[in-house]
Coordinates of N, CA and C in Angstrom, one line a residue:
M1350 N 5.4 21.3 122.7 CA 5.5 20.8 121.4 C 4.3 21.2 120.5
A1351 N 4.6 21.8 119.4 CA 3.5 22.2 118.5 C 2.9 21.0 117.8
K1352 N 1.6 21.1 117.7 CA 0.9 20.0 117.0 C 0.9 20.3 115.5
K1353 N 1.1 19.2 114.7 CA 1.1 19.4 113.2 C -0.4 19.5 112.8
A1354 N -0.7 20.4 111.9 CA -2.0 20.6 111.4 C -2.4 19.4 110.6
K1355 N -3.6 18.9 110.8 CA -4.1 17.8 110.0 C -4.4 18.2 108.6
T1356 N -3.9 17.5 107.6 CA -4.2 17.8 106.2 C -5.3 16.9 105.7
N1357 N -6.3 17.5 105.1 CA -7.4 16.7 104.6 C -7.0 16.2 103.2
I1358 N -7.8 15.2 102.8 CA -7.5 14.5 101.5 C -7.5 15.4 100.3
T1359 N -8.3 16.4 100.3 CA -8.4 17.3 99.1 C -7.1 18.1 99.1
Q1360 N -6.6 18.6 100.2 CA -5.3 19.3 100.3 C -4.2 18.4 99.8
M1361 N -4.2 17.1 100.2 CA -3.2 16.2 99.8 C -3.2 16.0 98.3
K1362 N -4.4 15.9 97.7 CA -4.5 15.7 96.3 C -3.9 16.9 95.5
F1363 N -4.2 18.1 96.0 CA -3.6 19.3 95.3 C -2.1 19.4 95.5
E1364 N -1.6 19.0 96.7 CA -0.2 19.0 96.9 C 0.5 18.0 96.0
A1365 N -0.1 16.8 95.8 CA 0.5 15.9 94.8 C 0.5 16.4 93.4
I1366 N -0.6 17.1 93.0 CA -0.6 17.7 91.7 C 0.5 18.8 91.6
E1367 N 0.6 19.6 92.6 CA 1.7 20.7 92.6 C 3.1 20.0 92.5
K1368 N 3.3 18.9 93.1 CA 4.6 18.2 93.0 C 4.8 17.7 91.6
L1369 N 3.7 17.2 91.0 CA 3.8 16.8 89.6 C 4.2 17.9 88.7
V1370 N 3.6 19.1 88.9 CA 3.9 20.3 88.1 C 5.3 20.7 88.3
S1371 N 5.8 20.6 89.5 CA 7.2 21.0 89.8 C 8.2 20.0 89.1
L1372 N 7.7 18.8 88.8 CA 8.5 17.8 88.1 C 8.4 18.0 86.5
G1373 N 7.5 18.9 86.1 CA 7.3 19.1 84.7 C 6.2 18.4 84.1
I1374 N 5.4 17.8 84.9 CA 4.2 17.1 84.4 C 3.0 18.1 84.4
T1375 N 2.6 18.6 83.2 CA 1.6 19.6 83.1 C 0.4 19.3 82.2
T1376 N 0.5 18.1 81.6 CA -0.7 17.7 80.8 C -1.1 16.3 81.1
E1377 N -2.4 16.0 80.7 CA -2.9 14.7 80.9 C -2.1 13.6 80.2
E1378 N -1.6 14.0 79.0 CA -0.8 13.0 78.2 C 0.5 12.7 79.0
Q1379 N 1.1 13.7 79.6 CA 2.4 13.5 80.3 C 2.1 12.6 81.6
L1380 N 0.9 12.9 82.2 CA 0.6 12.1 83.4 C 0.3 10.7 83.0
K1381 N -0.4 10.4 81.9 CA -0.7 9.1 81.5 C 0.6 8.3 81.1
A1382 N 1.6 9.0 80.6 CA 2.9 8.4 80.2 C 3.8 8.2 81.4
L1383 N 3.5 8.8 82.5 CA 4.4 8.6 83.7 C 4.3 7.2 84.2
T1384 N 5.5 6.5 84.3 CA 5.5 5.2 84.8 C 5.7 5.1 86.3
P1385 N 5.2 4.0 86.9 CA 5.5 3.9 88.3 C 6.9 4.0 88.7
K1386 N 7.8 3.5 87.9 CA 9.2 3.6 88.2 C 9.7 5.0 88.2
E1387 N 9.2 5.9 87.3 CA 9.5 7.3 87.3 C 9.0 8.0 88.6
V1388 N 7.8 7.6 89.0 CA 7.2 8.2 90.2 C 8.0 7.8 91.4
L1389 N 8.3 6.6 91.5 CA 9.1 6.1 92.7 C 10.5 6.6 92.7
A1390 N 11.0 7.0 91.6 CA 12.4 7.5 91.5 C 12.5 8.9 92.2
N1391 N 11.4 9.6 92.3 CA 11.4 10.9 93.0 C 11.3 10.7 94.5
E1392 N 12.4 11.1 95.2 CA 12.4 10.9 96.6 C 11.6 11.9 97.4
S1393 N 11.2 13.0 96.7 CA 10.4 14.0 97.5 C 8.9 13.6 97.6
L1394 N 8.5 12.5 97.0 CA 7.1 12.1 97.1 C 6.9 11.1 98.2
S1395 N 5.9 11.3 99.0 CA 5.6 10.4 100.1 C 4.8 9.2 99.5
F1396 N 4.7 8.2 100.3 CA 4.0 7.0 99.9 C 2.5 7.4 99.5
K1397 N 1.9 8.2 100.3 CA 0.5 8.6 100.1 C 0.4 9.4 98.8
E1398 N 1.4 10.2 98.5 CA 1.4 11.0 97.3 C 1.6 10.1 96.1
V1399 N 2.4 9.1 96.2 CA 2.6 8.1 95.1 C 1.2 7.4 94.8
E1400 N 0.5 7.0 95.9 CA -0.8 6.4 95.8 C -1.8 7.3 95.1
L1401 N -1.8 8.6 95.6 CA -2.7 9.6 95.0 C -2.4 9.8 93.5
I1402 N -1.1 9.8 93.1 CA -0.8 10.0 91.7 C -1.3 8.8 90.9
G1403 N -1.2 7.6 91.4 CA -1.7 6.4 90.7 C -3.2 6.6 90.6
Q1404 N -3.9 7.0 91.6 CA -5.4 7.2 91.5 C -5.7 8.3 90.5
L1405 N -4.9 9.4 90.5 CA -5.1 10.5 89.6 C -4.9 10.0 88.1
Q1406 N -3.9 9.1 87.9 CA -3.8 8.6 86.5 C -5.0 7.8 86.1
E1407 N -5.5 7.0 87.0 CA -6.7 6.2 86.7 C -7.9 7.1 86.4
C1408 N -8.1 8.1 87.2 CA -9.2 9.0 87.0 C -9.1 9.8 85.7
V1409 N -7.9 10.2 85.3 CA -7.7 10.8 84.0 C -8.0 9.9 82.9
N1410 N -7.6 8.6 83.0 CA -8.0 7.6 82.0 C -9.5 7.4 81.9
E1411 N -10.2 7.5 83.0 CA -11.6 7.3 83.0 C -12.4 8.6 82.9
N1412 N -11.7 9.7 82.6 CA -12.4 11.0 82.4 C -13.1 11.4 83.7
L1413 N -12.5 11.2 84.9 CA -13.1 11.5 86.1 C -12.3 12.5 87.0
L1414 N -11.6 13.3 86.3 CA -10.7 14.2 87.0 C -11.4 15.1 88.0
F1415 N -12.5 15.7 87.6 CA -13.3 16.6 88.5 C -13.7 15.8 89.7
S1416 N -14.2 14.6 89.5 CA -14.6 13.7 90.6 C -13.4 13.4 91.6
F1417 N -12.3 13.2 91.0 CA -11.1 12.9 91.8 C -10.8 14.1 92.7
L1418 N -10.9 15.3 92.2 CA -10.6 16.5 93.0 C -11.6 16.9 94.0
T1419 N -12.9 16.6 93.7 CA -13.9 17.1 94.6 C -14.5 16.1 95.6
A1420 N -14.2 14.8 95.4 CA -14.7 13.8 96.3 C -13.6 12.9 96.8
D1421 N -14.0 12.3 97.9 CA -13.0 11.3 98.5 C -13.3 10.0 97.8
M1422 N -12.9 9.9 96.5 CA -13.2 8.7 95.8 C -11.9 8.2 95.2
T1423 N -11.9 6.9 94.9 CA -10.8 6.3 94.2 C -11.5 5.4 93.1
V1424 N -10.8 5.2 92.1 CA -11.3 4.4 91.0 C -10.8 3.0 91.3
T1425 N -11.8 2.1 91.3 CA -11.4 0.7 91.5 C -11.8 0.0 90.2
T1426 N -10.9 -0.8 89.7 CA -11.2 -1.5 88.5 C -11.4 -2.9 88.9
E1427 N -12.6 -3.4 88.5 CA -12.9 -4.8 88.8 C -12.5 -5.7 87.7
E1428 N -11.7 -6.7 88.2 CA -11.3 -7.7 87.2 C -12.3 -8.8 87.2
S1429 N -12.6 -9.3 86.0 CA -13.6 -10.3 85.9 C -13.1 -11.6 86.4
K1430 N -13.9 -12.2 87.3 CA -13.4 -13.5 87.9 C -13.9 -14.6 87.0
P1431 N -13.0 -15.6 86.8 CA -13.4 -16.7 86.0 C -14.6 -17.5 86.7
E1432 N -15.5 -17.9 85.8 CA -16.7 -18.6 86.4 C -16.2 -20.0 86.9
K1433 N -16.8 -20.3 88.0 CA -16.6 -21.7 88.5 C -17.2 -22.7 87.7
P1434 N -16.5 -23.8 87.5 CA -17.2 -24.9 86.7 C -18.3 -25.4 87.5
T1435 N -19.4 -25.7 86.8 CA -20.6 -26.2 87.4 C -20.8 -27.6 87.0
K1436 N -21.4 -28.4 87.8 CA -21.7 -29.8 87.5 C -22.8 -29.8 86.5
K1437 N -22.7 -30.7 85.5 CA -23.8 -30.8 84.5 C -24.9 -31.6 85.1
K1438 N -26.1 -31.1 84.9 CA -27.3 -31.8 85.4 C -27.6 -32.9 84.4
K1439 N -28.2 -34.0 85.0 CA -28.6 -35.1 84.1 C -29.7 -34.6 83.2
A1440 N -29.7 -35.1 82.0 CA -30.8 -34.7 81.1 C -32.1 -35.1 81.6
D1441 N -33.1 -34.3 81.4 CA -34.5 -34.6 81.9 C -35.1 -35.8 81.3
S1442 N -34.6 -36.1 80.1 CA -35.2 -37.2 79.3 C -34.6 -38.6 79.7
E1443 N -33.6 -38.6 80.6 CA -32.9 -39.8 81.0 C -33.9 -40.7 81.7
V1444 N -33.9 -41.9 81.3 CA -34.8 -42.9 82.0 C -34.0 -43.8 82.8
I1445 N -34.4 -44.0 84.1 CA -33.7 -44.8 85.0 C -34.6 -46.1 85.1
T1446 N -33.9 -47.3 84.9 CA -34.7 -48.5 85.0 C -34.1 -49.3 86.2
D1447 N -34.9 -50.2 86.7 CA -34.5 -51.0 87.8 C -34.0 -52.4 87.4
G1448 N -33.4 -52.5 86.2 CA -32.7 -53.7 85.8 C -33.6 -54.6 85.0
E1449 N -34.8 -54.3 84.7 CA -35.7 -55.3 84.0 C -35.5 -55.2 82.5

């Protein structure tokens, strides 16, 4: 049985871009306008390619296209977490008496 050649991440990124081009997506504006539903409707894309296309869209939005192509990076967007409510400290000027 012949072994399948291992594809590195950079090759996978270029293959995903080639598939986008074959679908008629040739500009950043078209890529930005591509919805997840449209991506998933294409049966020729693997799950990994769909994931890479999502990362590519994020990188284009962040002007990091070259970084996407040359590095094993993904863009992670951090959502701000709501601050936990803290207990209010007693005022320093509060006087505690012993009932006198």
